[in-house]
mmCIF file of C-alpha atoms and ligand atoms in Angstrom:
data_model
loop_
_atom_site.group_PDB
_atom_site.id
_atom_site.type_symbol
_atom_site.label_atom_id
_atom_site.label_comp_id
_atom_site.label_asym_id
_atom_site.label_seq_id
_atom_site.Cartn_x
_atom_site.Cartn_y
_atom_site.Cartn_z
ATOM 1 C CA UNK A 146 -11.535 -8.319 -19.791
ATOM 2 C CA UNK A 147 -9.139 -5.513 -20.697
ATOM 3 C CA UNK A 148 -5.922 -6.217 -22.614
ATOM 4 C CA UNK A 149 -3.330 -4.532 -20.523
ATOM 5 C CA UNK A 150 -2.982 -2.680 -17.227
ATOM 6 C CA UNK A 151 -0.217 -0.847 -15.534
ATOM 7 C CA UNK A 152 -0.093 -1.695 -11.781
ATOM 8 C CA UNK A 153 1.833 0.897 -9.773
ATOM 9 C CA UNK A 154 2.306 -0.388 -6.184
ATOM 10 C CA UNK A 155 4.279 0.298 -3.039
ATOM 11 C CA UNK A 156 4.467 -2.785 -0.878
ATOM 12 C CA UNK A 157 7.269 -3.010 1.764
ATOM 13 C CA UNK A 158 5.906 -6.302 3.223
ATOM 14 C CA UNK A 159 3.959 -7.628 0.257
ATOM 15 C CA UNK A 160 0.281 -7.208 1.333
ATOM 16 C CA UNK A 161 -0.425 -4.302 -0.977
ATOM 17 C CA UNK A 162 1.067 -6.046 -3.965
ATOM 18 C CA UNK A 163 -1.051 -9.138 -3.303
ATOM 19 C CA UNK A 164 -4.281 -7.041 -3.379
ATOM 20 C CA UNK A 165 -3.236 -5.014 -6.398
ATOM 21 C CA UNK A 166 -2.140 -8.069 -8.439
ATOM 22 C CA UNK A 167 -5.338 -10.068 -7.654
ATOM 23 C CA UNK A 168 -7.305 -7.129 -8.915
ATOM 24 C CA UNK A 169 -5.097 -6.445 -11.940
ATOM 25 C CA UNK A 170 -5.163 -10.122 -13.018
ATOM 26 C CA UNK A 171 -8.904 -10.210 -12.676
ATOM 27 C CA UNK A 172 -9.348 -7.133 -14.847
ATOM 28 C CA UNK A 173 -6.880 -7.699 -17.608
ATOM 29 C CA UNK A 174 -4.750 -10.241 -19.720
ATOM 30 C CA UNK A 175 -1.447 -8.574 -19.156
ATOM 31 C CA UNK A 176 -0.218 -6.776 -16.091
ATOM 32 C CA UNK A 177 2.816 -4.398 -16.105
ATOM 33 C CA UNK A 178 4.140 -4.349 -12.460
ATOM 34 C CA UNK A 179 5.638 -0.944 -11.570
ATOM 35 C CA UNK A 180 7.236 -0.484 -8.106
ATOM 36 C CA UNK A 181 6.569 3.071 -6.950
ATOM 37 C CA UNK A 182 9.892 2.822 -4.995
ATOM 38 C CA UNK A 183 11.731 2.460 -8.296
ATOM 39 C CA UNK A 184 11.696 3.953 -11.682
ATOM 40 C CA UNK A 185 8.132 4.452 -12.897
ATOM 41 C CA UNK A 186 7.916 3.705 -16.628
ATOM 42 C CA UNK A 187 4.315 3.031 -17.799
ATOM 43 C CA UNK A 188 3.158 1.350 -20.946
ATOM 44 C CA UNK A 189 1.527 3.623 -23.478
ATOM 45 C CA UNK A 190 -0.748 0.708 -24.661
ATOM 46 C CA UNK A 191 -2.229 0.061 -21.209
ATOM 47 C CA UNK A 192 -6.043 0.385 -21.006
ATOM 48 C CA UNK A 193 -6.176 1.132 -17.235
ATOM 49 C CA UNK A 194 -3.695 2.320 -14.581
ATOM 50 C CA UNK A 195 -4.081 0.767 -11.067
ATOM 51 C CA UNK A 196 -2.414 2.491 -8.159
ATOM 52 C CA UNK A 197 -2.173 0.530 -4.937
ATOM 53 C CA UNK A 198 -0.549 1.855 -1.811
ATOM 54 C CA UNK A 199 -0.601 0.942 1.971
ATOM 55 C CA UNK A 200 -2.035 3.030 4.748
ATOM 56 C CA UNK A 201 0.466 4.401 7.243
ATOM 57 C CA UNK A 202 -1.074 6.232 10.209
ATOM 58 C CA UNK A 203 -4.329 6.834 8.321
ATOM 59 C CA UNK A 204 -2.393 8.562 5.405
ATOM 60 C CA UNK A 205 -0.580 7.308 2.356
ATOM 61 C CA UNK A 206 3.229 7.241 2.587
ATOM 62 C CA UNK A 207 4.685 10.699 1.688
ATOM 63 C CA UNK A 208 7.141 9.188 -0.704
ATOM 64 C CA UNK A 209 4.106 7.751 -2.630
ATOM 65 C CA UNK A 210 2.180 11.035 -3.075
ATOM 66 C CA UNK A 211 5.423 12.683 -4.304
ATOM 67 C CA UNK A 212 5.861 9.942 -6.902
ATOM 68 C CA UNK A 213 2.258 9.797 -7.939
ATOM 69 C CA UNK A 214 2.296 13.611 -8.550
ATOM 70 C CA UNK A 215 5.073 13.164 -11.039
ATOM 71 C CA UNK A 216 3.008 10.582 -13.179
ATOM 72 C CA UNK A 217 1.514 11.787 -16.452
ATOM 73 C CA UNK A 218 -2.092 10.843 -16.375
ATOM 74 C CA UNK A 219 -3.207 12.666 -19.583
ATOM 75 C CA UNK A 220 -6.815 11.695 -19.003
ATOM 76 C CA UNK A 221 -6.063 7.923 -18.636
ATOM 77 C CA UNK A 222 -8.488 5.863 -16.620
ATOM 78 C CA UNK A 223 -7.263 4.845 -13.204
ATOM 79 C CA UNK A 224 -8.416 2.543 -10.263
ATOM 80 C CA UNK A 225 -7.109 3.505 -6.839
ATOM 81 C CA UNK A 226 -6.595 1.016 -3.995
ATOM 82 C CA UNK A 227 -5.505 1.599 -0.381
ATOM 83 C CA UNK A 228 -4.575 -1.400 1.674
ATOM 84 C CA UNK A 229 -4.722 -1.310 5.405
ATOM 85 C CA UNK A 230 -4.045 -3.481 8.460
ATOM 86 C CA UNK A 231 -7.586 -4.083 9.764
ATOM 87 C CA UNK A 232 -7.640 -0.870 11.880
ATOM 88 C CA UNK A 233 -8.702 2.118 9.792
ATOM 89 C CA UNK A 234 -7.786 3.976 6.559
ATOM 90 C CA UNK A 235 -9.015 7.356 7.689
ATOM 91 C CA UNK A 236 -7.902 9.970 5.082
ATOM 92 C CA UNK A 237 -5.671 7.684 2.982
ATOM 93 C CA UNK A 238 -8.059 7.008 0.089
ATOM 94 C CA UNK A 239 -8.988 10.640 -0.224
ATOM 95 C CA UNK A 240 -5.386 11.609 -0.168
ATOM 96 C CA UNK A 241 -4.551 9.008 -2.839
ATOM 97 C CA UNK A 242 -7.383 10.201 -5.068
ATOM 98 C CA UNK A 243 -6.546 13.824 -4.775
ATOM 99 C CA UNK A 244 -2.887 13.004 -5.778
ATOM 100 C CA UNK A 245 -4.012 10.841 -8.735
ATOM 101 C CA UNK A 246 -6.451 13.486 -10.019
ATOM 102 C CA UNK A 247 -3.703 16.180 -9.744
ATOM 103 C CA UNK A 248 -1.658 14.009 -12.057
ATOM 104 C CA UNK A 249 -4.340 14.120 -14.634
ATOM 105 C CA UNK A 250 -5.939 10.676 -14.382
ATOM 106 C CA UNK A 251 -9.709 10.013 -14.484
ATOM 107 C CA UNK A 252 -10.552 7.793 -11.488
ATOM 108 C CA UNK A 253 -13.118 5.147 -12.448
ATOM 109 C CA UNK A 254 -13.275 3.275 -9.210
ATOM 110 C CA UNK A 255 -11.600 3.067 -5.810
ATOM 111 C CA UNK A 256 -11.338 0.475 -3.016
ATOM 112 C CA UNK A 257 -10.048 0.050 0.482
ATOM 113 C CA UNK A 258 -8.913 -3.514 1.174
ATOM 114 C CA UNK A 259 -7.468 -5.232 4.198
ATOM 115 C CA UNK A 260 -4.094 -7.037 4.479
ATOM 116 C CA UNK A 261 -2.294 -8.446 7.545
ATOM 117 C CA UNK A 262 -0.859 -5.618 9.710
ATOM 118 C CA UNK A 263 2.831 -5.410 8.932
ATOM 119 C CA UNK A 264 3.792 -4.385 12.594
ATOM 120 C CA UNK A 265 1.402 -6.638 14.453
ATOM 121 C CA UNK A 266 0.720 -9.729 12.385
ATOM 122 C CA UNK A 267 -2.038 -10.993 14.706
ATOM 123 C CA UNK A 268 -4.053 -8.150 13.409
ATOM 124 C CA UNK A 269 -5.780 -9.114 10.087
ATOM 125 C CA UNK A 270 -3.758 -12.398 10.182
ATOM 126 C CA UNK A 271 -3.693 -14.126 6.894
ATOM 127 C CA UNK A 272 -5.517 -11.414 4.906
ATOM 128 C CA UNK A 273 -6.122 -10.977 2.061
ATOM 129 C CA UNK A 274 -7.818 -14.423 2.448
ATOM 130 C CA UNK A 275 -10.072 -16.398 0.078
ATOM 131 C CA UNK A 276 -13.095 -14.231 0.971
ATOM 132 C CA UNK A 277 -11.136 -11.036 0.269
ATOM 133 C CA UNK A 278 -9.839 -12.415 -3.086
ATOM 134 C CA UNK A 279 -13.330 -13.254 -4.146
ATOM 135 C CA UNK A 280 -14.465 -9.642 -3.290
ATOM 136 C CA UNK A 281 -11.478 -8.324 -5.108
ATOM 137 C CA UNK A 282 -12.431 -10.281 -8.219
ATOM 138 C CA UNK A 283 -16.161 -9.221 -7.943
ATOM 139 C CA UNK A 284 -14.976 -5.619 -7.725
ATOM 140 C CA UNK A 285 -12.815 -6.172 -10.857
ATOM 141 C CA UNK A 286 -15.832 -7.525 -12.690
ATOM 142 C CA UNK A 287 -17.869 -4.425 -11.774
ATOM 143 C CA UNK A 288 -15.088 -2.156 -12.892
ATOM 144 C CA UNK A 289 -14.929 -3.867 -16.355
ATOM 145 C CA UNK A 290 -18.729 -3.387 -16.712
ATOM 146 C CA UNK A 291 -18.564 0.245 -15.666
ATOM 147 C CA UNK A 292 -15.799 0.810 -18.262
ATOM 148 C CA UNK A 293 -17.685 -0.906 -21.069
ATOM 149 C CA UNK A 294 -20.881 1.036 -20.264
ATOM 150 C CA UNK A 295 -19.008 4.299 -20.947
ATOM 151 C CA UNK A 296 -20.922 5.899 -17.956
ATOM 152 C CA UNK A 297 -18.866 8.456 -16.165
ATOM 153 C CA UNK A 298 -19.402 9.090 -12.510
ATOM 154 C CA UNK A 299 -17.523 11.125 -9.975
ATOM 155 C CA UNK A 300 -16.016 8.720 -7.376
ATOM 156 C CA UNK A 301 -16.636 10.051 -3.839
ATOM 157 C CA UNK A 302 -14.523 8.419 -1.013
ATOM 158 C CA UNK A 303 -14.502 8.943 2.769
ATOM 159 C CA UNK A 304 -11.889 11.168 4.339
ATOM 160 C CA UNK A 305 -11.287 14.693 5.470
ATOM 161 C CA UNK A 306 -9.182 17.616 4.146
ATOM 162 C CA UNK A 307 -6.966 18.929 5.742
ATOM 163 C CA UNK A 308 -5.801 15.306 6.164
ATOM 164 C CA UNK A 309 -4.857 14.103 9.562
ATOM 165 C CA UNK A 310 -1.386 14.916 10.803
ATOM 166 C CA UNK A 311 1.435 12.684 9.569
ATOM 167 C CA UNK A 312 2.344 9.796 11.961
ATOM 168 C CA UNK A 313 4.807 10.691 14.688
ATOM 169 C CA UNK A 314 7.572 8.292 14.587
ATOM 170 C CA UNK A 315 9.509 7.675 17.825
ATOM 171 C CA UNK A 316 12.084 5.091 16.728
ATOM 172 C CA UNK A 317 13.456 2.959 13.914
ATOM 173 C CA UNK A 318 13.969 -0.812 13.642
ATOM 174 C CA UNK A 319 17.209 -2.129 15.275
ATOM 175 C CA UNK A 320 19.586 -4.953 14.419
ATOM 176 C CA UNK A 321 20.177 -7.733 16.961
ATOM 177 C CA UNK A 322 23.725 -9.255 17.603
ATOM 178 C CA UNK A 323 22.595 -12.241 15.456
ATOM 179 C CA UNK A 324 22.724 -9.949 12.370
ATOM 180 C CA UNK A 325 25.171 -11.322 9.764
ATOM 181 C CA UNK A 326 25.686 -7.873 7.929
ATOM 182 C CA UNK A 327 24.278 -9.484 4.794
ATOM 183 C CA UNK A 328 22.946 -6.029 3.580
ATOM 184 C CA UNK A 329 19.612 -7.258 2.540
ATOM 185 C CA UNK A 330 17.973 -4.675 4.782
ATOM 186 C CA UNK A 331 20.019 -1.844 3.172
ATOM 187 C CA UNK A 332 19.161 -3.085 -0.289
ATOM 188 C CA UNK A 333 15.457 -3.307 0.315
ATOM 189 C CA UNK A 334 15.009 -0.050 2.131
ATOM 190 C CA UNK A 335 12.958 2.316 -0.136
ATOM 191 C CA UNK A 336 14.322 5.563 1.305
ATOM 192 C CA UNK A 337 18.015 4.459 1.540
ATOM 193 C CA UNK A 338 18.000 4.939 5.367
ATOM 194 C CA UNK A 339 20.197 1.930 6.183
ATOM 195 C CA UNK A 340 24.049 1.721 5.779
ATOM 196 C CA UNK A 341 26.230 -1.107 6.754
ATOM 197 C CA UNK A 342 29.423 -0.149 8.537
ATOM 198 C CA UNK A 343 30.775 -2.309 11.432
ATOM 199 C CA UNK A 344 27.077 -2.487 12.448
ATOM 200 C CA UNK A 345 23.885 -1.565 10.754
ATOM 201 C CA UNK A 346 23.337 2.204 10.919
ATOM 202 C CA UNK A 347 19.783 3.629 10.393
ATOM 203 C CA UNK A 348 19.059 7.197 9.655
ATOM 204 C CA UNK A 349 16.029 8.130 11.828
ATOM 205 C CA UNK A 350 15.283 11.192 9.661
ATOM 206 C CA UNK A 351 14.856 8.936 6.569
ATOM 207 C CA UNK A 352 13.352 5.822 8.097
ATOM 208 C CA UNK A 353 9.508 5.617 7.556
ATOM 209 C CA UNK A 354 9.039 2.445 9.629
ATOM 210 C CA UNK A 355 7.696 0.611 6.605
ATOM 211 C CA UNK A 356 8.979 -2.792 7.917
ATOM 212 C CA UNK A 357 10.582 -3.832 4.580
ATOM 213 C CA UNK A 358 13.906 -4.436 6.434
ATOM 214 C CA UNK A 359 12.430 -6.544 9.244
ATOM 215 C CA UNK A 360 10.405 -8.597 6.757
ATOM 216 C CA UNK A 361 13.416 -9.376 4.487
ATOM 217 C CA UNK A 362 15.939 -10.241 7.242
ATOM 218 C CA UNK A 363 16.900 -13.884 6.896
ATOM 219 C CA UNK A 364 18.156 -14.029 10.483
ATOM 220 C CA UNK A 365 15.127 -12.390 11.958
ATOM 221 C CA UNK A 366 17.641 -10.095 13.515
ATOM 222 C CA UNK A 367 16.050 -6.877 12.366
ATOM 223 C CA UNK A 368 13.301 -6.024 14.838
ATOM 224 C CA UNK A 369 11.435 -3.058 16.333
ATOM 225 C CA UNK A 370 12.666 -1.993 19.684
ATOM 226 C CA UNK A 371 10.820 -3.585 22.602
ATOM 227 C CA UNK A 372 9.019 -0.341 23.722
ATOM 228 C CA UNK A 373 7.733 0.516 20.251
ATOM 229 C CA UNK A 374 6.683 -3.093 19.517
ATOM 230 C CA UNK A 375 4.882 -3.506 22.860
ATOM 231 C CA UNK A 376 3.233 -0.060 22.599
ATOM 232 C CA UNK A 377 1.916 -0.729 19.010
ATOM 233 C CA UNK A 378 0.668 -4.190 20.124
ATOM 234 C CA UNK A 379 -1.227 -2.706 22.978
ATOM 235 C CA UNK A 380 -2.693 0.012 20.810
ATOM 236 C CA UNK A 381 -3.898 -2.466 18.256
ATOM 237 C CA UNK A 382 -4.925 -5.323 20.567
ATOM 238 C CA UNK A 383 -8.652 -4.508 20.135
ATOM 239 C CA UNK A 384 -8.322 -5.115 16.366
ATOM 240 C CA UNK A 385 -7.122 -8.681 16.682
ATOM 241 C CA UNK A 386 -10.652 -9.975 17.102
ATOM 242 C CA UNK A 387 -12.624 -7.691 14.737
ATOM 243 C CA UNK A 388 -12.872 -8.289 10.929
ATOM 244 C CA UNK A 389 -12.962 -5.026 8.910
ATOM 245 C CA UNK A 390 -14.730 -5.397 5.655
ATOM 246 C CA UNK A 391 -13.399 -4.299 2.259
ATOM 247 C CA UNK A 392 -15.088 -1.245 0.758
ATOM 248 C CA UNK A 393 -15.392 -0.288 -2.844
ATOM 249 C CA UNK A 394 -16.570 2.908 -4.544
ATOM 250 C CA UNK A 395 -17.750 3.089 -8.173
HETATM 251 C C1 FMN B 259 4.163 2.553 9.914
HETATM 252 C C2 FMN B 259 2.896 1.810 9.645
HETATM 253 C C3 FMN B 259 1.678 2.409 9.835
HETATM 254 C C4 FMN B 259 0.456 1.823 9.745
HETATM 255 N N1 FMN B 259 -0.662 2.385 9.894
HETATM 256 C C5 FMN B 259 -1.839 1.764 9.746
HETATM 257 C C6 FMN B 259 -3.114 2.463 9.890
HETATM 258 O O1 FMN B 259 -3.212 3.663 10.132
HETATM 259 N N2 FMN B 259 -4.300 1.715 9.728
HETATM 260 C C7 FMN B 259 -4.305 0.388 9.490
HETATM 261 O O2 FMN B 259 -5.289 -0.256 9.512
HETATM 262 N N3 FMN B 259 -3.066 -0.263 9.289
HETATM 263 C C8 FMN B 259 -1.863 0.429 9.316
HETATM 264 N N4 FMN B 259 -0.661 -0.257 9.043
HETATM 265 C C9 FMN B 259 -0.688 -1.562 8.436
HETATM 266 C C10 FMN B 259 -0.521 -1.527 6.961
HETATM 267 O O3 FMN B 259 -1.403 -0.644 6.362
HETATM 268 C C11 FMN B 259 -0.795 -2.874 6.361
HETATM 269 O O4 FMN B 259 -0.136 -3.855 7.045
HETATM 270 C C12 FMN B 259 -0.447 -2.892 4.898
HETATM 271 O O5 FMN B 259 -0.841 -4.181 4.377
HETATM 272 C C13 FMN B 259 1.094 -2.866 4.725
HETATM 273 O O6 FMN B 259 1.378 -2.954 3.344
HETATM 274 P P1 FMN B 259 2.543 -3.944 2.757
HETATM 275 O O7 FMN B 259 2.171 -5.378 3.235
HETATM 276 O O8 FMN B 259 2.378 -3.844 1.253
HETATM 277 O O9 FMN B 259 3.733 -3.529 3.255
HETATM 278 C C14 FMN B 259 0.560 0.428 9.210
HETATM 279 C C15 FMN B 259 1.732 -0.184 8.999
HETATM 280 C C16 FMN B 259 2.914 0.578 9.188
HETATM 281 C C17 FMN B 259 4.231 -0.209 8.851
#
């Protein structure tokens, strides 16, 4: 078991944080939680840096790669995790690893894990579940053993470069008349795209459709427009009945 880890995560609806924290707790006594959407101060004493981000359209969110590139790896050991909604992670893990290496970290292991889909919850419903958590802990054990052995190995992950094109976003979430203007959506938005005036105003240029605002709304009044929700549900319907398996690379 390691003494201390830094867990950098971006988790608009909580799935990525669940996976990252399960891993971090299995690998070390103390976990420093660092939200990639906020100020990123790491601990100099940590033995390992864990970077966990969600998959959006087969890529990692652009705001994450920008933040990761600003971190100072200085040869520190890192584990990279992408968390996806039971469809596919495509180029996301490769893109994450490229950014993490560029910041000067040495990647010791990587993983692609499944969480409930944040747009269509029937896809990957309830994940990470007990089996996933068992697999995350088994992976953590292997990472500890690899680090203790001192063996260095290049970590090869699937994906293509140039990465697939960034997701084309046609709309933003909207607020229904039941909205109480409580501002929780504006506070939680990681890109500051929401402003409360007489109504809730969303900047379509900034919104990345991360679903943080819909998941925090106490009135369930922040939703996707019908056309976008129905289109996404249709596109993902085949993934409701399949179970994608977690993958690890070390
Ligand atoms: C805009 C957007 C795009 C997504 N694209 C993918 C994808 O390409 N493949 C996939 O399997 N899941 C995809 N998902 C599902 C998320 O990767 C998954 O739900 C993840 O757990 C979200 O992280 P969070 O719970 O930490 O917010 C997408 C979700 C959103 C909101």
